[in-house]
Coordinates of C-alpha atoms and ligand atoms in Angstrom, one line a residue:
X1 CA 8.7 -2.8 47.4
X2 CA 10.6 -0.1 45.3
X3 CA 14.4 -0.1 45.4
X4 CA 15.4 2.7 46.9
X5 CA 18.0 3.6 44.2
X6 CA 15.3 3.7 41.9
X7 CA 14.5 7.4 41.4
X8 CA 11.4 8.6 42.2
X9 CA 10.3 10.4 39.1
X10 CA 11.0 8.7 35.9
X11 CA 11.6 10.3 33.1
X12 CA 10.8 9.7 29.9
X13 CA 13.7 9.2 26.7
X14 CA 12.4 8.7 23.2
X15 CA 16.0 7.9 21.1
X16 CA 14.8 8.3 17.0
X17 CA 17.6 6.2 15.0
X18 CA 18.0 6.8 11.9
X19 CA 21.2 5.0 10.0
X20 CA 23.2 2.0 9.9
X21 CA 23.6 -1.2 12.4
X22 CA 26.2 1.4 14.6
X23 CA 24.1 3.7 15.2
X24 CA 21.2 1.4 16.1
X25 CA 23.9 0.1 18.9
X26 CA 24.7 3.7 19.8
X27 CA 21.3 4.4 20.7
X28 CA 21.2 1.3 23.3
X29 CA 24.1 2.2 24.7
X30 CA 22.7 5.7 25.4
X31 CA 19.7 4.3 26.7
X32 CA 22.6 2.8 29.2
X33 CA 24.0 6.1 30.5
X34 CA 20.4 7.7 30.7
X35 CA 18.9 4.7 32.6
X36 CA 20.0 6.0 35.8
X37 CA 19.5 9.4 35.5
X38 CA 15.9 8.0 35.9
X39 CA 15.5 8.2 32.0
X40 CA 13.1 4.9 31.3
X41 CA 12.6 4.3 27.2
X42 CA 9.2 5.8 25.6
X43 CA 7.7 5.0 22.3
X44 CA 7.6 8.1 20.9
X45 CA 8.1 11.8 21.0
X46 CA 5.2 13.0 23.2
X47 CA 5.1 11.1 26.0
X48 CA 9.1 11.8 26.2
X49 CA 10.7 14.5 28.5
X50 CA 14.4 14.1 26.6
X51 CA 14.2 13.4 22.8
X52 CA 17.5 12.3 21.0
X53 CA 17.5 11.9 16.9
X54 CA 20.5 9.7 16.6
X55 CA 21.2 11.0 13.1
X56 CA 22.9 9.5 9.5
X57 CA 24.8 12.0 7.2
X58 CA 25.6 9.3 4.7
X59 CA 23.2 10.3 1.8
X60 CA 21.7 14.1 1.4
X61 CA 18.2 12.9 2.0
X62 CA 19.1 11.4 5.2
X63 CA 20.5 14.6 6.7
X64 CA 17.1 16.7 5.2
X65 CA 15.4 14.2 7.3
X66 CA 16.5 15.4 10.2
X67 CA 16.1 19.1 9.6
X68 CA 12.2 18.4 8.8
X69 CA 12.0 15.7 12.4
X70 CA 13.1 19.0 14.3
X71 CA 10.5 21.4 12.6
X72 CA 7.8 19.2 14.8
X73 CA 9.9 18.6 17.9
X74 CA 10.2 22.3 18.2
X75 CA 6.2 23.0 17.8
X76 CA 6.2 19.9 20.6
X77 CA 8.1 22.0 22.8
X78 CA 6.1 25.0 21.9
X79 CA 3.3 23.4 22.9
X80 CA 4.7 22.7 26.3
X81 CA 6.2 25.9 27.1
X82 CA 9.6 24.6 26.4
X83 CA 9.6 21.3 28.7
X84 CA 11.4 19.2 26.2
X85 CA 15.0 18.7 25.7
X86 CA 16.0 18.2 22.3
X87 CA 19.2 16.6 22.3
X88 CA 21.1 15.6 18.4
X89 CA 23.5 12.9 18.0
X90 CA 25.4 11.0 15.1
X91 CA 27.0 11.7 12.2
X92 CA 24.6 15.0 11.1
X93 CA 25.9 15.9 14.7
X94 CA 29.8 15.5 13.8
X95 CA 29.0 17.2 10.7
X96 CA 27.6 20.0 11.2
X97 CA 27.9 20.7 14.7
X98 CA 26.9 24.6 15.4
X99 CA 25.1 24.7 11.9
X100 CA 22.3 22.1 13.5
X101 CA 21.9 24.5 16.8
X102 CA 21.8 28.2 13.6
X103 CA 19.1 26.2 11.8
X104 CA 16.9 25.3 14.8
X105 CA 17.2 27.0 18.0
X106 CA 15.0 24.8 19.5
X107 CA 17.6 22.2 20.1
X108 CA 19.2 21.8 23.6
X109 CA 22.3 20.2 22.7
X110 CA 24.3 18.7 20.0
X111 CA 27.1 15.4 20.1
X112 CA 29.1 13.6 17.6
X113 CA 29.6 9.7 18.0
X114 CA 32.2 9.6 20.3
X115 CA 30.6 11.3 23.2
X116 CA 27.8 9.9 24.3
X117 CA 29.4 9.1 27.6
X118 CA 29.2 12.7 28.4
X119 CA 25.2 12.7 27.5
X120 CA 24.5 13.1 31.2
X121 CA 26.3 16.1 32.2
X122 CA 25.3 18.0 28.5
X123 CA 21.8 17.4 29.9
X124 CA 22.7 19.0 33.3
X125 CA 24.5 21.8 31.6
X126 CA 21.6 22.5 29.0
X127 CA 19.1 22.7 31.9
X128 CA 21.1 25.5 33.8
X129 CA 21.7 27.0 29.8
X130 CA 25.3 27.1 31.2
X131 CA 28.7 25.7 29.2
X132 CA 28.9 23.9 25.9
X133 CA 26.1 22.8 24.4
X134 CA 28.3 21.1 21.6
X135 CA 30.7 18.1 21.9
X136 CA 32.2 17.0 19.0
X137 CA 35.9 15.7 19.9
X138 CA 37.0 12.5 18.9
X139 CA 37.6 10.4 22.0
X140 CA 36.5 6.6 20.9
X141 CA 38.3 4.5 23.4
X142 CA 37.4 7.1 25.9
X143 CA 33.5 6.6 24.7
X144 CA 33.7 2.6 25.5
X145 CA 35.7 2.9 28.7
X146 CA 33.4 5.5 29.6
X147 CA 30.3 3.5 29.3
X148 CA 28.9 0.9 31.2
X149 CA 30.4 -2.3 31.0
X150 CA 27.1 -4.3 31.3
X151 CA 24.3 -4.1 28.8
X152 CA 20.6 -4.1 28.8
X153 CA 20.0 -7.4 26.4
X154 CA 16.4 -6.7 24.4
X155 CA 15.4 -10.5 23.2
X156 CA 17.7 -13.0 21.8
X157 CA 19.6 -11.5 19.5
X158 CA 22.5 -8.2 19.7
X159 CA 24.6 -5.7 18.4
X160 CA 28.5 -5.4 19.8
X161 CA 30.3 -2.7 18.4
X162 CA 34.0 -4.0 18.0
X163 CA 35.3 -1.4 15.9
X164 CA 34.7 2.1 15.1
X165 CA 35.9 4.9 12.4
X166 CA 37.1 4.0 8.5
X167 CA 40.4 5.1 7.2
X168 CA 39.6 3.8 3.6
X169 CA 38.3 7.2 2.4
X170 CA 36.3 6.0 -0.7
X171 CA 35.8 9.1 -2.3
X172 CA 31.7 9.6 -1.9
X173 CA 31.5 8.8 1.8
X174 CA 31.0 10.8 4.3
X175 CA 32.1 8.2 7.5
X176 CA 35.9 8.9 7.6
X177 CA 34.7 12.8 8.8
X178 CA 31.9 11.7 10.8
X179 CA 33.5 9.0 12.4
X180 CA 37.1 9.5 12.7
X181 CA 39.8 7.1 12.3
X182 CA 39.5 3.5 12.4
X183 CA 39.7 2.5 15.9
X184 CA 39.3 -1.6 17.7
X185 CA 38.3 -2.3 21.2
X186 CA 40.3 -4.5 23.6
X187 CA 39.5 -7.9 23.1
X188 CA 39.2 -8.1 27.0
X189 CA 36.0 -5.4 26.7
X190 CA 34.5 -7.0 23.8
X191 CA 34.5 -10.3 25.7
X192 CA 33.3 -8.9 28.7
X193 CA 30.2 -7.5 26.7
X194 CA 29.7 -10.3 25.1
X195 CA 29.6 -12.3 28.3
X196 CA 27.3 -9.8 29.8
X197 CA 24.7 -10.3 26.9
X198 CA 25.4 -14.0 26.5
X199 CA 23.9 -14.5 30.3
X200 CA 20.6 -12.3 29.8
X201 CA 20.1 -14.9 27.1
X202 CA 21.3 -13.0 23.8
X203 CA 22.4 -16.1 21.7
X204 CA 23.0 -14.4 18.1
X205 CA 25.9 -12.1 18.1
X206 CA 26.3 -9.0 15.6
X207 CA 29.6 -7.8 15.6
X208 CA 29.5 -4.7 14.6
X209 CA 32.2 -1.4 12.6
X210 CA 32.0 0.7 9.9
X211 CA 35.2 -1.4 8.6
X212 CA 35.0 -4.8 11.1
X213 CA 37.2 -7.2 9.4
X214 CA 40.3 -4.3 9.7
X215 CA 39.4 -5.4 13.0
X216 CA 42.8 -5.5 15.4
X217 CA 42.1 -4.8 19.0
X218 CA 44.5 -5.4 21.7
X219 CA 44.8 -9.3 22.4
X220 CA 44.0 -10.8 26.0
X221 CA 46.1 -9.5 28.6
X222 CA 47.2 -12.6 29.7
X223 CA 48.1 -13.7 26.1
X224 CA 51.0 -11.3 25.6
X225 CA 50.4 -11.8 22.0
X226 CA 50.4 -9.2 19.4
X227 CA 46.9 -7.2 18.0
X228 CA 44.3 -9.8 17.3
X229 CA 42.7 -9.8 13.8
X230 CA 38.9 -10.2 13.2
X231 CA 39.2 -14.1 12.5
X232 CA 41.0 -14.4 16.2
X233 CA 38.5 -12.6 17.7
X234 CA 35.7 -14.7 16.3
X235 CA 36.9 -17.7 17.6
X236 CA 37.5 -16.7 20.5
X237 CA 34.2 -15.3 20.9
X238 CA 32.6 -18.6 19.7
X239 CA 34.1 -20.2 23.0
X240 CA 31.7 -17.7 25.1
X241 CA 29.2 -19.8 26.5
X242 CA 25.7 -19.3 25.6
X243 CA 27.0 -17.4 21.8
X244 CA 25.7 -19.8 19.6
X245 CA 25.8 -17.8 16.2
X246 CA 27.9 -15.1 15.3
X247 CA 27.7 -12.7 12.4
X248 CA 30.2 -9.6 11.4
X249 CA 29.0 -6.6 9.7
X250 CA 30.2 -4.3 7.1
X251 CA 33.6 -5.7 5.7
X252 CA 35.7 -4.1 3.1
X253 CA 36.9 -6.6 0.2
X254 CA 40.7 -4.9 1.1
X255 CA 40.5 -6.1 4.7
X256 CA 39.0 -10.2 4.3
X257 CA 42.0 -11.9 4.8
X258 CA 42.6 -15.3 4.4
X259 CA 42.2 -16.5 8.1
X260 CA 38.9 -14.6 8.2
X261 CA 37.4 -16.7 5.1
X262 CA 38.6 -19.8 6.6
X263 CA 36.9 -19.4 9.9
X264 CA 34.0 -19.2 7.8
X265 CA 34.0 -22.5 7.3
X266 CA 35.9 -24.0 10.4
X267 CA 33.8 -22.1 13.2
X268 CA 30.2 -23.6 13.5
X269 CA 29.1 -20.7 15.5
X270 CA 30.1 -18.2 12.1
X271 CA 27.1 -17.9 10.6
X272 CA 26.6 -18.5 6.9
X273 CA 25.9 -15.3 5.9
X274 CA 29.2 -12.2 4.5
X275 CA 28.0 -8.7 3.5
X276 CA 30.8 -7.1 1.7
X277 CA 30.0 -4.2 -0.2
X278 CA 31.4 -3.7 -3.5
X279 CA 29.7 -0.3 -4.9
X280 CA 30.7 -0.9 -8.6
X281 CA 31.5 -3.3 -11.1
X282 CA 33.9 -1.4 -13.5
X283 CA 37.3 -0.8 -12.6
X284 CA 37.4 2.3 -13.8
X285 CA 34.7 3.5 -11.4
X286 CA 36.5 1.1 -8.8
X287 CA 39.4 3.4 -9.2
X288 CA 37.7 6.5 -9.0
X289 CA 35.8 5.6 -5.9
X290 CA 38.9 4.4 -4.3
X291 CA 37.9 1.2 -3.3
X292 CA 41.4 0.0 -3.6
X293 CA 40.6 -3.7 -5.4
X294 CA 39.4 -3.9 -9.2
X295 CA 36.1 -6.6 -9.4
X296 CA 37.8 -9.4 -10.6
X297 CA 39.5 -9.3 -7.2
X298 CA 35.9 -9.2 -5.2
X299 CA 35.0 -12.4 -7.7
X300 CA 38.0 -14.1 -6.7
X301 CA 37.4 -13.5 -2.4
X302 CA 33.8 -14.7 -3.2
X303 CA 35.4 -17.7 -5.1
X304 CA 37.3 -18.3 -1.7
X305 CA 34.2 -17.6 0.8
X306 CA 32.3 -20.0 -1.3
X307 CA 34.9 -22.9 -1.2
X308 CA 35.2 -22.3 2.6
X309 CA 30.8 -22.4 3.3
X310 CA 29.4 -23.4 0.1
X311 CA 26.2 -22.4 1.3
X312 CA 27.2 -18.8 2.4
X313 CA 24.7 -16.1 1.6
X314 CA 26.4 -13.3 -0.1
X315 CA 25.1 -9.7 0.6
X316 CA 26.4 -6.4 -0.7
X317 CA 25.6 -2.5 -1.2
X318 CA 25.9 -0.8 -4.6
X319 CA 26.2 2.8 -6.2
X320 CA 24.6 3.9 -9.6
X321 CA 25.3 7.0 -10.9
X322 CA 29.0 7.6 -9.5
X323 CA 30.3 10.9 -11.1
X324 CA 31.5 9.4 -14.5
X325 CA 29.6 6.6 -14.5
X326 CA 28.7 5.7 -18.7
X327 CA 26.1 2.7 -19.8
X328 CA 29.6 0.7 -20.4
X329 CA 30.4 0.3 -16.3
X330 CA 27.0 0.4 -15.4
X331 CA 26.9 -3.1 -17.6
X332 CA 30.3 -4.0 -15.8
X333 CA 27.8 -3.6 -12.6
X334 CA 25.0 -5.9 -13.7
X335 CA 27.6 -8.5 -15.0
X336 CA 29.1 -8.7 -11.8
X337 CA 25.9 -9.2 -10.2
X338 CA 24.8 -12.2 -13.0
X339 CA 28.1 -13.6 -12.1
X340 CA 28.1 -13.5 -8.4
X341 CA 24.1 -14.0 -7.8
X342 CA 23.3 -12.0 -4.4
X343 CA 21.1 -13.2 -1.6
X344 CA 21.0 -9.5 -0.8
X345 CA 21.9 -6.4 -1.8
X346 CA 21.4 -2.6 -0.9
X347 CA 21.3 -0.2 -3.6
X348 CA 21.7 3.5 -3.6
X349 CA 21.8 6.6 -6.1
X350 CA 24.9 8.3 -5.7
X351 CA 24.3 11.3 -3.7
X352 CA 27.2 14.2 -3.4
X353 CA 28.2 15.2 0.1
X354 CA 30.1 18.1 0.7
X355 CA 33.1 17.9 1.8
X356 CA 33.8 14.4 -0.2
X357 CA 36.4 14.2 -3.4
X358 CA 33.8 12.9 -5.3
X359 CA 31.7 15.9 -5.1
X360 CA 34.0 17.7 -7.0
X361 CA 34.2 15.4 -9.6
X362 CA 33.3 15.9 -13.1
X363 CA 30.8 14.1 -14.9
X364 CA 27.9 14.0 -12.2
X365 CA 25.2 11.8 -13.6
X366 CA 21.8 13.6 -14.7
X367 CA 19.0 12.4 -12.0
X368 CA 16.4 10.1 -14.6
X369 CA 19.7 8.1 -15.5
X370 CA 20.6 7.2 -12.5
X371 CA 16.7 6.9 -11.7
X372 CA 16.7 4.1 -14.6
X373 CA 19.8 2.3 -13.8
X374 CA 18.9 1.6 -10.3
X375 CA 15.6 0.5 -11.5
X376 CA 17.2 -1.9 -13.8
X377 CA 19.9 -3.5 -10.9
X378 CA 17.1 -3.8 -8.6
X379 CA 14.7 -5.1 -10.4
X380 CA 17.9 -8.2 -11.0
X381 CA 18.5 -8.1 -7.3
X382 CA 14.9 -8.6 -6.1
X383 CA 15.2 -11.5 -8.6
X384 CA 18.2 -12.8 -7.1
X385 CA 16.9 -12.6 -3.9
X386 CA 13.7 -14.3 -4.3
X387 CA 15.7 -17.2 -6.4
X388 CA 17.7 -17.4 -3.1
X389 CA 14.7 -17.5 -0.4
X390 CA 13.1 -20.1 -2.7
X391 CA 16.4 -22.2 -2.8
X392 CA 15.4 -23.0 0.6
X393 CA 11.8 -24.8 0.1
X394 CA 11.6 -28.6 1.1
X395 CA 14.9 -28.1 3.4
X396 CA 14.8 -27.6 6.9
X397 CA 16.7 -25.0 8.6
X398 CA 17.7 -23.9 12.1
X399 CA 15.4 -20.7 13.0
X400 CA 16.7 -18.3 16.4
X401 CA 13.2 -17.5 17.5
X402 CA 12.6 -13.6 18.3
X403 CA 9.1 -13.5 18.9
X404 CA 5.4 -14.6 18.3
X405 CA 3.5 -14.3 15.2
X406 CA 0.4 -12.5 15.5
X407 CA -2.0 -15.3 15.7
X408 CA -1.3 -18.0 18.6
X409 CA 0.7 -20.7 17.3
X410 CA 2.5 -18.6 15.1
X411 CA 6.2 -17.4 15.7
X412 CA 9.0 -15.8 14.1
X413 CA 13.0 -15.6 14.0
X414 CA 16.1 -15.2 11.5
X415 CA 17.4 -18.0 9.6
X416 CA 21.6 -18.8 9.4
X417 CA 21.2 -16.7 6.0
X418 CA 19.6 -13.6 7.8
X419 CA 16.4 -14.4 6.4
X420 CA 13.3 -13.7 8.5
X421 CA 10.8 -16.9 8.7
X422 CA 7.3 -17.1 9.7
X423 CA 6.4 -20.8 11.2
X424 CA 3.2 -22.6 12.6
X425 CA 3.6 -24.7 15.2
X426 CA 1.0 -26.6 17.8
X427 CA -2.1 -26.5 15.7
X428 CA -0.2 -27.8 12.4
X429 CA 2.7 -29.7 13.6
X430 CA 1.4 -31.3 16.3
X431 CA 5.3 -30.4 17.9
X432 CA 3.9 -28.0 20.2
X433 CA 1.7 -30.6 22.4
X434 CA 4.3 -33.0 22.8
X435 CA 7.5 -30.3 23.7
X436 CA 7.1 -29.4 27.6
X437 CA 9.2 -26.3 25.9
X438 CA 6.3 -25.2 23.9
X439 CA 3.9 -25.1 26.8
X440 CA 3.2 -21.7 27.4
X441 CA 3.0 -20.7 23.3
X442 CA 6.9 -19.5 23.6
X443 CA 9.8 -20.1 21.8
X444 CA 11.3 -17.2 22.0
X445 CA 15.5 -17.7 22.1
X446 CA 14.9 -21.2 21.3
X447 CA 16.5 -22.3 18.1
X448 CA 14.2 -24.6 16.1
X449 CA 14.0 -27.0 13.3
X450 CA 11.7 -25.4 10.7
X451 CA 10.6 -26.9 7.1
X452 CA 10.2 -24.4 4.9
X453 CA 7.3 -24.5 2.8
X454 CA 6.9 -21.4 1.1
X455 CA 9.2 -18.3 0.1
X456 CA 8.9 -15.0 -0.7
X457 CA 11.1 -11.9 -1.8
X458 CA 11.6 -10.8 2.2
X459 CA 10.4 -14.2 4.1
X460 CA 10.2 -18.2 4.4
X461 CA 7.5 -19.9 6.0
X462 CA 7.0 -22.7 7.2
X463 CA 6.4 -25.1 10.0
X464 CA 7.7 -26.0 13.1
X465 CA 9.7 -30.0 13.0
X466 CA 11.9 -29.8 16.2
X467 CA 12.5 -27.7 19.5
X468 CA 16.3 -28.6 19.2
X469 CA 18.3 -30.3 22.5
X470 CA 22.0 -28.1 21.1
X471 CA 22.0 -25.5 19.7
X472 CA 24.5 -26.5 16.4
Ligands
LIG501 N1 31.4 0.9 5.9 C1 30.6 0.4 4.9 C2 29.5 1.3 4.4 C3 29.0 2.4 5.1 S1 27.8 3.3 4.3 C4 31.4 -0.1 3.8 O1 32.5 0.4 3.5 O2 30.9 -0.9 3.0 C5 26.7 2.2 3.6 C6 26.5 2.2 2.2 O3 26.0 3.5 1.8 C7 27.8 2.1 1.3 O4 28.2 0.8 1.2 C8 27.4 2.7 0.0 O5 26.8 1.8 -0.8 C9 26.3 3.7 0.5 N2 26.8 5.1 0.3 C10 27.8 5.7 1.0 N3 28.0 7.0 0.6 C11 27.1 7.2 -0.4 C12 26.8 8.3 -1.2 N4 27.5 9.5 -1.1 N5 25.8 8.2 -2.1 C13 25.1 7.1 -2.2 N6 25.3 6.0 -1.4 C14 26.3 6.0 -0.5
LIG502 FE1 32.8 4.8 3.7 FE2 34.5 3.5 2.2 FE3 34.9 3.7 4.8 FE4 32.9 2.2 3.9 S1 35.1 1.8 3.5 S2 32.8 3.6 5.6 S3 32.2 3.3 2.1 S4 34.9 5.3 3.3
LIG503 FE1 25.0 7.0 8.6 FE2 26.9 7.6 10.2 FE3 26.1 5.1 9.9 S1 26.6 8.5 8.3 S2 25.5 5.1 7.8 S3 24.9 6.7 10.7 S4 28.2 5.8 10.3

């Protein structure tokens, strides 16, 4: 029987993401509005009647990206006579807006971040080529209340955005413009989406903005209480049945207050895992970025994070070649990473964005000097992180199962730390046969007892000890 709400003719959406964690959830959620428009989710361009690039301005060779992903989308529609709507989002929408639609005519319509509830009737509009075809207005709390308040949980494991926007303005980025100012949900609507994910079976919580821990969203109505900070929220959330790991992602070093680093190690649910960027090690460079905190005061919040989880993984993003940068702050860099030892870091050449302070700044870095510096950090950070994977051989962990390997009796999931682990189960362990659990080959959004055996630069392996009874 087909449900007579169902529309008849589905249509196909093929949402490209390119970007950080927030976009990534952006693209679900307008999966969410499309759905029923009749819009059903297709792997890739051509078998798609609506094509969206959900798009990242953060780096120049992100944004070129773009332009050369439209070049084929518009021979695509060529080839159909023009049956294809070519819809760009994100931050290369906010950016550059009416610039996008001069550079290729071939797209339909163009929207910023905060606007994706209004996908549906730019669609209807672009098909009768009537009205704007450009929506670029900063509405954020209009954007969540606007959009559905249930979710479409894919597998174990999800993304809630909790915060939007960044008022920090570190001088080389691009995400105060794109993304407006900072901006926190109601902790009502959070919990609400958290619930809704929690009873499709997500168990592994990413909460999600471009500055999360200046987290402070309107407390519970019923509380009366002030603004709720990121640490309140997360234990609150941790009492939402079902939630049995939570993670927070990216933090500023200005915004990890005290409370927050304490819940790190009084909330079981919290996993053991902080990213907080830190972009330089000299003060000087610090200063120029505007970070707002010198390194000795990102040593000193690690120093706290660590007495509060002694195991916690510590993850971060860096920048080489920062207008000014000499070999003196780039060594400030690598001593900071000798002293702290990273699980995992992100590394990027600076890039100059229009627009930015930095870009005006002298001393811009010649290209094979920052190509050799980044060489240099990462070839210390891959050894960091492989030291850290191999910290965990002989122990055994609990693994979230996403998914089976590609052999049967292989599966895969994330450890506490974020790292990805392969494991053997049935034919090795022997576990499989006995657990009633196991029966049909599946353990996906199980959370398992795994020995690791072996480690590698990007995974563990190792093999399956327990299908465990609770989850903590
Ligand atoms: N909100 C996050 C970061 C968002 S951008 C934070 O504050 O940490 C993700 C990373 O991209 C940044 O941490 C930085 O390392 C890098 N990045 C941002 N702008 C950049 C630029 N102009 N050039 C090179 N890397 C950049
Ligand atoms: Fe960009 Fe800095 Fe804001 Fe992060 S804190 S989004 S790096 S301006
Ligand atoms: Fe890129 Fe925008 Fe995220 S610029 S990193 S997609 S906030």
């Amino acid at each position: 029987m087909t449900d007579p709400r169902e529309p008849k003719q589905a249509k196909g959406v093929f949402i490209k993401t390119y970007g950080c964690q927030m976009n990534v959830y952006d693209s679900e959620r307008m999966r969410d509005v499309l759905r029923p428009l009749g819009y059903a989710p297709v792997d890739s361009a051509e078998q798609a009647d609506l094509v969206v690039l959900n798009t990242c301005h953060i780096r120049e060779k992100a944004t070129e990206k773009v332009y050369s992903e439209l070049g084929q989308l518009k021979l695509l529609k060529q080839e159909r006579g023009g049956n294809l709507t070519i819809a760009v989002a994100g931050c290369v929408a906010q950016a550059e807006g009416a610039e996008i639609m001069r550079r290729q005519p071939a797209v339909d319509l163009v929207l910023g971040p905060q606007a994706y509830h209004k996908l549906p009737e730019m669609i209807a509009r672009a098909s009768r080529a009537v009205g704007d075809r450009l929506e670029t207005e900063f509405e954020t709390l209009e954007k969540f209340d606007a959009l559905p308040k249930t979710r479409e949980a894919d597998g174990p494991t999800a993304f809630l955005s909790v915060q939007e926007g960044c008022d920090k303005f570190c001088t080389f980025c691009v995400v105060p413009y794109t993304r407006g100012a900072e901006l926190s949900r109601p902790v009502d609507d959070i919990v609400m989406e958290a619930r809704s994910l929690a009873a499709q079976g997500v168990r592994e919580l990413s909460l999600l903005g471009q500055n999360v821990n200046a987290f402070h969203g309107a407390a519970p109505a019923l509380t009366n209480e002030a603004d709720w900070t990121l640490g309140q929220l997360v234990r609150h959330i941790a009492k939402v049945g079902g939630i049995d790991r939570i993670r927070y992602t990216t933090s500023h070093p200005r915004d990890m207050d005290d409370d927050l680093i304490a819940a790190h190690g009084e909330v079981p649910e919290m996993m053991p895992f902080l990213h907080l960027p830190v972009q330089s090690g000299s003060d000087r460079i610090l200063k120029a970025m505007n970070r707002g905190h010198t390194a000795d005061h990102y040593r000193d919040i690690i120093r706290k994070v660590r007495e509060a989880r002694p195991d916690i993984a510590i993850a971060t993003d860096f920048i080489v070649g920062f207008p000014g940068e000499s070999d003196a702050d780039f060594e400030a860099t690598m001593q900071l990473v000798r002293d702290i030892g990273f699980a995992i870091a992100y590394s990027f050449k600076y890039s100059s964005r229009p627009g930015t302070p930095a870009a005006d700044m002298f001393g811009h870095v010649p290209e094979e000097v920052k190509d050799a510096r980044l060489q240099q950090l990462q070839q210390l950070l891959r050894e960091q992180q492989e030291a850290f994977n191999r910290s965990k051989i002989g122990q055994t962990v609990p693994v979230l199962v996403t998914g089976k390997g590609r052999n049967p009796g292989q599966a895969h999931g994330r450890s506490p730390w974020m790292q990805a682990v392969h494991f053997q189960y049935e034919r090795d362990s022997g576990v499989g046969d006995r657990d009633p659990r196991v029966g049909d080959g599946d353990l996906k959004g199980h959370i398992v007892d795994v020995r690791v055996i072996d480690a590698s630069l990007n995974s563990l392996t190792g093999e399956l000890i327990k299908v465990r009874e609770a989850a903590l």
